[in-house]
Coordinates of C-alpha atoms and ligand atoms in Angstrom, one line a residue:
X872 CA 20.4 -99.6 18.1
X873 CA 21.2 -98.3 21.5
X874 CA 18.5 -96.7 23.5
X875 CA 19.2 -94.2 26.3
X876 CA 17.1 -93.2 29.3
X877 CA 13.4 -92.5 29.0
X878 CA 11.1 -89.7 30.1
X879 CA 7.4 -90.1 30.5
X880 CA 4.7 -87.5 30.3
X881 CA 1.0 -88.1 31.2
X882 CA -1.2 -85.4 29.8
X883 CA -5.0 -85.3 30.1
X884 CA -7.5 -84.5 27.4
X885 CA -9.6 -81.4 27.8
X886 CA -13.2 -80.5 26.7
X887 CA -14.0 -77.0 25.7
X888 CA -17.0 -75.1 27.1
X889 CA -16.2 -72.0 25.0
X890 CA -14.9 -73.4 21.7
X891 CA -11.7 -72.6 19.9
X892 CA -13.0 -72.6 16.3
X893 CA -11.2 -70.9 13.4
X894 CA -7.8 -69.2 13.4
X895 CA -6.7 -65.7 12.6
X896 CA -3.3 -67.1 11.5
X897 CA -2.5 -70.6 10.7
X898 CA 1.3 -70.4 10.8
X899 CA 1.4 -69.1 14.4
X900 CA -1.7 -71.0 15.5
X901 CA -3.4 -67.8 16.5
X902 CA -7.1 -68.6 17.3
X903 CA -10.0 -66.4 16.1
X904 CA -11.4 -66.2 19.7
X905 CA -10.7 -66.9 23.4
X906 CA -11.7 -70.3 24.6
X907 CA -12.4 -72.0 28.0
X908 CA -12.1 -75.7 28.8
X909 CA -12.2 -78.3 31.5
X910 CA -9.1 -80.5 31.9
X911 CA -10.1 -84.1 32.5
X912 CA -8.6 -86.4 35.1
X913 CA -8.6 -89.9 33.7
X914 CA -8.7 -89.7 29.9
X915 CA -5.0 -89.3 29.2
X916 CA -2.2 -89.8 26.8
X917 CA 0.9 -91.5 28.2
X918 CA 4.0 -90.8 26.2
X919 CA 7.5 -92.0 26.8
X920 CA 10.5 -90.5 24.9
X921 CA 13.9 -92.2 24.7
X922 CA 17.0 -90.7 23.3
X923 CA 18.3 -92.9 20.4
X924 CA 22.0 -93.2 19.7
X925 CA 23.0 -93.0 16.0
X926 CA 19.5 -93.3 14.6
X927 CA 18.7 -91.6 11.2
X928 CA 15.1 -90.8 12.1
X929 CA 12.6 -90.6 15.0
X930 CA 10.6 -93.8 15.7
X931 CA 6.9 -93.4 16.7
X932 CA 5.0 -96.3 18.3
X933 CA 1.3 -95.7 19.0
X934 CA -0.7 -98.4 20.9
X935 CA 2.1 -100.9 20.3
X936 CA 2.5 -100.4 16.6
X937 CA 5.3 -98.6 15.0
X938 CA 4.0 -96.0 12.5
X939 CA 5.9 -94.5 9.6
X940 CA 6.0 -90.8 8.8
X941 CA 3.1 -91.1 6.3
X942 CA 0.7 -93.1 8.5
X943 CA -2.5 -91.0 9.1
X944 CA -2.2 -90.9 12.9
X945 CA 1.6 -90.2 12.8
X946 CA 1.8 -87.1 10.6
X947 CA 1.2 -84.6 13.4
X948 CA 3.6 -86.3 15.7
X949 CA 6.5 -86.3 13.2
X950 CA 5.7 -82.7 12.3
X951 CA 5.9 -81.7 15.9
X952 CA 9.2 -83.6 16.5
X953 CA 10.7 -82.0 13.4
X954 CA 9.5 -78.5 14.5
X955 CA 10.9 -78.8 18.0
X956 CA 14.2 -80.4 16.8
X957 CA 14.7 -77.6 14.2
X958 CA 13.7 -74.8 16.6
X959 CA 16.1 -75.8 19.3
X960 CA 18.7 -77.5 17.2
X961 CA 18.4 -80.8 19.0
X962 CA 20.5 -83.3 16.9
X963 CA 19.4 -86.6 18.6
X964 CA 16.5 -88.7 17.3
X965 CA 13.9 -90.0 19.7
X966 CA 11.9 -93.1 20.1
X967 CA 8.4 -92.1 21.1
X968 CA 6.1 -94.7 22.6
X969 CA 2.5 -93.4 23.1
X970 CA -0.9 -94.6 24.1
X971 CA -4.3 -93.0 24.7
X972 CA -6.6 -94.7 27.2
X973 CA -9.6 -93.7 25.1
X974 CA -10.5 -93.9 21.3
X975 CA -8.2 -91.8 19.1
X976 CA -9.2 -89.2 16.5
X977 CA -13.0 -89.3 17.0
X978 CA -13.6 -85.9 18.7
X979 CA -12.4 -86.7 22.2
X980 CA -9.5 -84.3 21.8
X981 CA -6.9 -87.0 21.5
X982 CA -4.8 -84.4 19.7
X983 CA -4.8 -82.1 22.7
X984 CA -3.5 -84.8 25.1
X985 CA -1.4 -86.5 22.4
X986 CA 0.5 -83.4 21.2
X987 CA 0.8 -82.1 24.8
X988 CA 2.3 -85.4 26.0
X989 CA 4.6 -85.6 23.0
X990 CA 5.9 -82.1 23.4
X991 CA 6.5 -82.5 27.2
X992 CA 8.2 -86.0 26.9
X993 CA 10.3 -85.0 23.9
X994 CA 11.6 -81.8 25.5
X995 CA 12.3 -83.6 28.8
X996 CA 14.3 -86.2 26.9
X997 CA 16.3 -83.7 24.8
X998 CA 17.1 -81.5 27.7
X999 CA 17.5 -84.5 30.1
X1000 CA 15.4 -82.5 32.6
X1001 CA 14.2 -84.5 35.5
X1002 CA 11.5 -82.3 36.9
X1003 CA 9.3 -79.3 36.0
X1004 CA 11.8 -77.2 37.8
X1005 CA 14.7 -78.5 35.7
X1006 CA 12.7 -77.9 32.5
X1007 CA 12.2 -74.4 33.6
X1008 CA 15.9 -73.9 34.2
X1009 CA 16.4 -75.0 30.6
X1010 CA 14.1 -72.2 29.5
X1011 CA 10.9 -74.3 29.3
X1012 CA 8.4 -73.0 31.8
X1013 CA 4.9 -74.3 31.7
X1014 CA 3.4 -71.4 29.6
X1015 CA 6.2 -71.9 27.1
X1016 CA 5.7 -75.7 26.9
X1017 CA 2.0 -75.0 26.4
X1018 CA 2.8 -72.5 23.6
X1019 CA 5.0 -75.1 21.9
X1020 CA 2.4 -77.8 22.2
X1021 CA -0.1 -75.4 20.6
X1022 CA 1.9 -75.4 17.4
X1023 CA 1.1 -79.2 17.1
X1024 CA -2.6 -78.9 18.1
X1025 CA -4.2 -75.6 19.3
X1026 CA -6.3 -77.2 22.0
X1027 CA -3.2 -79.0 23.5
X1028 CA -2.1 -75.7 25.1
X1029 CA -5.1 -75.9 27.5
X1030 CA -4.1 -79.4 28.8
X1031 CA -1.1 -78.0 30.7
X1032 CA -3.1 -77.0 33.7
X1033 CA -5.9 -78.6 35.7
X1034 CA -9.4 -77.2 36.4
X1035 CA -10.9 -74.7 34.0
X1036 CA -8.3 -73.2 31.7
X1037 CA -8.6 -70.1 29.6
X1038 CA -6.8 -69.5 26.3
X1039 CA -6.8 -65.8 25.4
X1040 CA -6.3 -64.9 21.7
X1041 CA -4.7 -61.5 22.5
X1042 CA -4.3 -58.5 20.2
X1043 CA -1.4 -60.2 18.2
X1044 CA -0.4 -63.8 17.8
X1045 CA 2.6 -63.2 20.2
X1046 CA 0.2 -61.9 22.9
X1047 CA -1.7 -65.2 23.3
X1048 CA -2.0 -66.4 26.9
X1049 CA -3.1 -69.6 28.5
X1050 CA -3.7 -69.9 32.2
X1051 CA -5.8 -71.7 34.8
X1052 CA -9.0 -69.8 35.6
X1053 CA -10.7 -72.0 38.2
X1054 CA -9.1 -74.8 40.3
X1055 CA -10.5 -78.3 40.0
X1056 CA -11.4 -78.3 43.7
X1057 CA -13.6 -75.2 43.3
X1058 CA -16.3 -77.2 41.5
X1059 CA -16.0 -80.9 40.9
X1060 CA -17.8 -81.2 37.6
X1061 CA -18.0 -84.6 35.9
X1062 CA -18.2 -85.6 32.2
X1063 CA -20.1 -88.5 30.9
X1064 CA -19.0 -89.2 27.3
X1065 CA -21.5 -91.0 25.0
X1066 CA -19.6 -92.7 22.2
X1067 CA -21.6 -92.8 19.0
X1068 CA -18.5 -93.4 16.9
X1069 CA -15.1 -94.7 17.8
X1070 CA -13.8 -94.3 14.2
X1071 CA -11.4 -91.7 13.2
X1072 CA -13.2 -88.7 11.7
X1073 CA -13.0 -88.3 7.9
X1074 CA -12.3 -84.5 7.9
X1075 CA -9.7 -83.5 10.4
X1076 CA -10.4 -80.5 12.7
X1077 CA -7.3 -78.7 11.1
X1078 CA -9.0 -78.9 7.7
X1079 CA -12.4 -77.8 9.1
X1080 CA -10.9 -74.8 11.0
X1081 CA -9.7 -73.3 7.8
X1082 CA -13.2 -73.1 6.4
X1083 CA -14.7 -71.3 9.4
X1084 CA -14.3 -67.8 7.9
X1085 CA -16.5 -68.8 4.9
X1086 CA -19.5 -69.5 7.1
X1087 CA -22.0 -66.5 7.2
X1088 CA -22.5 -67.3 10.9
X1089 CA -18.8 -66.9 11.8
X1090 CA -18.5 -63.1 12.0
X1091 CA -21.8 -62.7 14.1
X1092 CA -20.5 -65.5 16.4
X1093 CA -17.2 -63.7 17.0
X1094 CA -19.0 -60.5 17.8
X1095 CA -21.1 -62.3 20.4
X1096 CA -18.4 -64.3 22.1
X1097 CA -16.9 -61.8 24.6
X1098 CA -20.2 -61.4 26.3
X1099 CA -20.8 -65.2 26.3
X1100 CA -17.4 -65.8 27.8
X1101 CA -18.0 -63.3 30.6
X1102 CA -21.3 -65.0 31.4
X1103 CA -19.6 -68.4 31.5
X1104 CA -16.8 -67.1 33.8
X1105 CA -19.5 -65.7 36.2
X1106 CA -21.4 -69.0 36.1
X1107 CA -18.2 -70.9 36.8
X1108 CA -17.3 -68.6 39.7
X1109 CA -20.8 -68.9 41.2
X1110 CA -21.0 -72.7 40.5
X1111 CA -24.3 -72.1 38.8
X1112 CA -25.1 -75.0 36.5
X1113 CA -28.5 -73.5 35.5
X1114 CA -26.6 -70.5 34.0
X1115 CA -23.6 -72.4 32.6
X1116 CA -25.6 -75.3 31.0
X1117 CA -27.6 -73.4 28.4
X1118 CA -24.4 -71.4 27.5
X1119 CA -22.3 -74.5 26.8
X1120 CA -25.1 -76.0 24.7
X1121 CA -25.5 -72.9 22.7
X1122 CA -21.8 -72.8 22.2
X1123 CA -21.5 -76.4 21.0
X1124 CA -24.5 -76.0 18.6
X1125 CA -23.1 -72.8 17.2
X1126 CA -19.7 -74.3 16.5
X1127 CA -21.4 -77.1 14.6
X1128 CA -23.7 -74.6 12.8
X1129 CA -20.5 -72.8 11.6
X1130 CA -18.9 -76.1 10.5
X1131 CA -22.1 -77.1 8.6
X1132 CA -22.5 -73.8 6.9
X1133 CA -18.9 -73.3 5.8
X1134 CA -17.5 -74.0 2.3
X1135 CA -16.7 -76.8 2.1
X1136 CA -19.3 -77.9 4.7
X1137 CA -18.5 -80.7 7.1
X1138 CA -21.0 -82.8 9.0
X1139 CA -19.7 -84.1 12.3
X1140 CA -23.1 -84.0 13.8
X1141 CA -25.3 -86.9 12.7
X1142 CA -28.8 -88.2 13.2
X1143 CA -27.9 -90.3 16.2
X1144 CA -26.5 -87.2 17.9
X1145 CA -29.6 -85.1 17.0
X1146 CA -31.9 -87.8 18.4
X1147 CA -29.9 -88.2 21.5
X1148 CA -29.9 -84.5 22.2
X1149 CA -33.7 -84.4 21.9
X1150 CA -34.0 -87.3 24.4
X1151 CA -31.7 -85.5 26.8
X1152 CA -33.8 -82.3 26.7
X1153 CA -36.9 -84.4 27.5
X1154 CA -35.3 -86.3 30.3
X1155 CA -33.9 -83.1 31.8
X1156 CA -37.4 -81.5 31.7
X1157 CA -39.2 -84.6 33.1
X1158 CA -36.6 -85.6 35.8
X1159 CA -35.2 -82.1 36.6
X1160 CA -31.7 -83.3 36.0
X1161 CA -29.1 -80.5 35.6
X1162 CA -26.7 -82.1 33.1
X1163 CA -25.9 -80.3 29.9
X1164 CA -24.2 -81.4 26.7
X1165 CA -21.3 -80.2 24.7
X1166 CA -19.7 -81.6 21.6
X1167 CA -16.3 -81.4 20.1
X1168 CA -15.6 -81.8 16.4
X1169 CA -17.1 -85.2 16.2
X1170 CA -20.4 -87.0 16.8
X1171 CA -19.8 -88.0 20.5
X1172 CA -21.6 -86.2 23.3
X1173 CA -20.0 -84.9 26.5
X1174 CA -22.5 -84.5 29.3
X1175 CA -21.4 -82.1 32.0
X1176 CA -22.8 -81.8 35.4
X1177 CA -22.2 -82.3 39.2
X1178 CA -21.7 -85.8 40.6
X1179 CA -25.1 -86.1 42.2
X1180 CA -26.8 -85.1 38.9
X1181 CA -24.7 -87.5 36.9
X1182 CA -25.6 -90.3 39.2
X1183 CA -29.3 -89.7 38.5
X1184 CA -28.7 -89.5 34.8
X1185 CA -26.4 -92.6 34.2
X1186 CA -29.0 -95.3 35.0
X1187 CA -31.4 -93.6 32.6
X1188 CA -28.8 -93.6 29.9
X1189 CA -28.0 -97.2 30.4
X1190 CA -31.6 -98.2 30.3
X1191 CA -32.5 -96.2 27.2
X1192 CA -29.3 -96.7 25.3
X1193 CA -27.8 -100.1 26.4
X1194 CA -26.1 -100.5 23.1
X1195 CA -23.9 -97.4 23.5
X1196 CA -20.5 -97.2 25.1
X1197 CA -19.8 -94.6 27.8
X1198 CA -16.7 -93.1 29.3
X1199 CA -16.8 -91.3 32.7
X1200 CA -14.4 -88.6 33.9
X1201 CA -14.2 -85.5 36.0
X1202 CA -12.2 -82.3 36.2
X1203 CA -8.6 -83.1 36.9
X1204 CA -5.3 -81.6 38.1
X1205 CA -3.4 -81.4 34.9
X1206 CA -0.3 -83.2 33.5
X1207 CA 2.4 -85.1 35.2
X1208 CA 6.0 -85.9 34.4
X1209 CA 8.1 -88.8 35.3
X1210 CA 11.7 -88.8 34.2
X1211 CA 14.8 -91.0 34.1
X1212 CA 13.0 -94.3 33.6
X1213 CA 15.7 -96.8 33.0
X1214 CA 16.4 -98.3 29.7
X1215 CA 16.2 -100.8 28.1
X1216 CA 13.0 -99.8 26.3
X1217 CA 10.8 -102.8 25.5
X1218 CA 10.9 -102.2 21.7
X1219 CA 13.1 -103.8 19.1
X1220 CA 13.9 -102.3 15.7
X1221 CA 13.6 -102.4 12.8
X1222 CA 10.2 -103.9 12.1
X1223 CA 7.1 -104.0 14.2
X1224 CA 7.3 -103.2 17.8
X1225 CA 6.9 -105.7 20.6
X1226 CA 4.8 -103.9 23.1
X1227 CA 4.6 -105.1 26.6
Ligands
PMV2685 O1 -6.9 -78.4 18.6 P1 -7.5 -78.7 17.3 O2 -6.9 -78.0 16.2 O3 -7.7 -80.2 17.1 O4 -9.0 -78.0 17.4 C1 -10.0 -78.6 18.1 C2 -11.1 -77.6 18.4 C3 -12.2 -78.2 19.2 O5 -11.8 -79.3 20.0 C4 -13.4 -78.6 18.3 C5 -12.7 -77.1 20.2 C6 -11.8 -76.8 21.3 O6 -11.8 -75.6 21.8 O7 -11.1 -77.7 21.8

């Protein structure tokens, strides 16, 4: 099989401060509420897309292993490729080679960076666009790329910009907007991620999103959110961690309360997470460290705070929880695109891949 030129996208993960949880419409990926997130710098998905000549289907290689259409981690990727190919009538099949530099599918938003990078690399390959400018000339400006990535994973749309990014739900599905709210250089927040589990979660966030409306806590939450969002924006503008911190913790706990009280109920939050959060509250009180937690749809904890505060917290973490694994990141500048990598691609088909 002949493989043509390749196009590489590097898209970072993001962590929500104001959570996207629940959808008004599944088909158009219309969220129930506005959300706000921090785009990370170093936790990224790197995806290469190569145009295949005369292939009968796309090929998807994740972490060096070729995955079929029915493999659990490949379903979303194939659905997104099928959606994009059908929408824009691209006839050519693609070889997609992707890797995350962090654990996949355990609540560190690998679907945000993964679907973002897949969308960007695939459209660059199909249009043979060799820059953001060229993609724009083909009709794919950044907001449109973000909207297309959103169809694969809602939170992916916020990974298209750096800093703090806002996703507005709007009055109709078509009126959704995603845009950068605060530049990364305005306030260099850092994220310490405490890994309680590196396993893929049993209930996907797509399944759990659907149940949100059945929680008795969901309607009161939605009523409260505009005011909370405004307070968060003010705290971000003022670089006021004492204001922002309690708001992000309330937000994470409320999202998990909705998830746990929905029908069917899901429990991403386990006893290790609960014990850890109790420890963090105590340490914060005793040592006056301004680092606050947030959680995604998984048991792992993100600790958000300024560099100096993180530097005080990290030795305590290592001393008290030497058995745990940690990832360290900070607010970043958003995705990057590298195009026209030369073939040959380092993969042979059919059969298993030979990753280099
Ligand atoms: O993008 P999805 O469908 O995987 O939803 C994930 C939503 C959360 O990560 C839990 C919250 C958010 O706003 O990112």
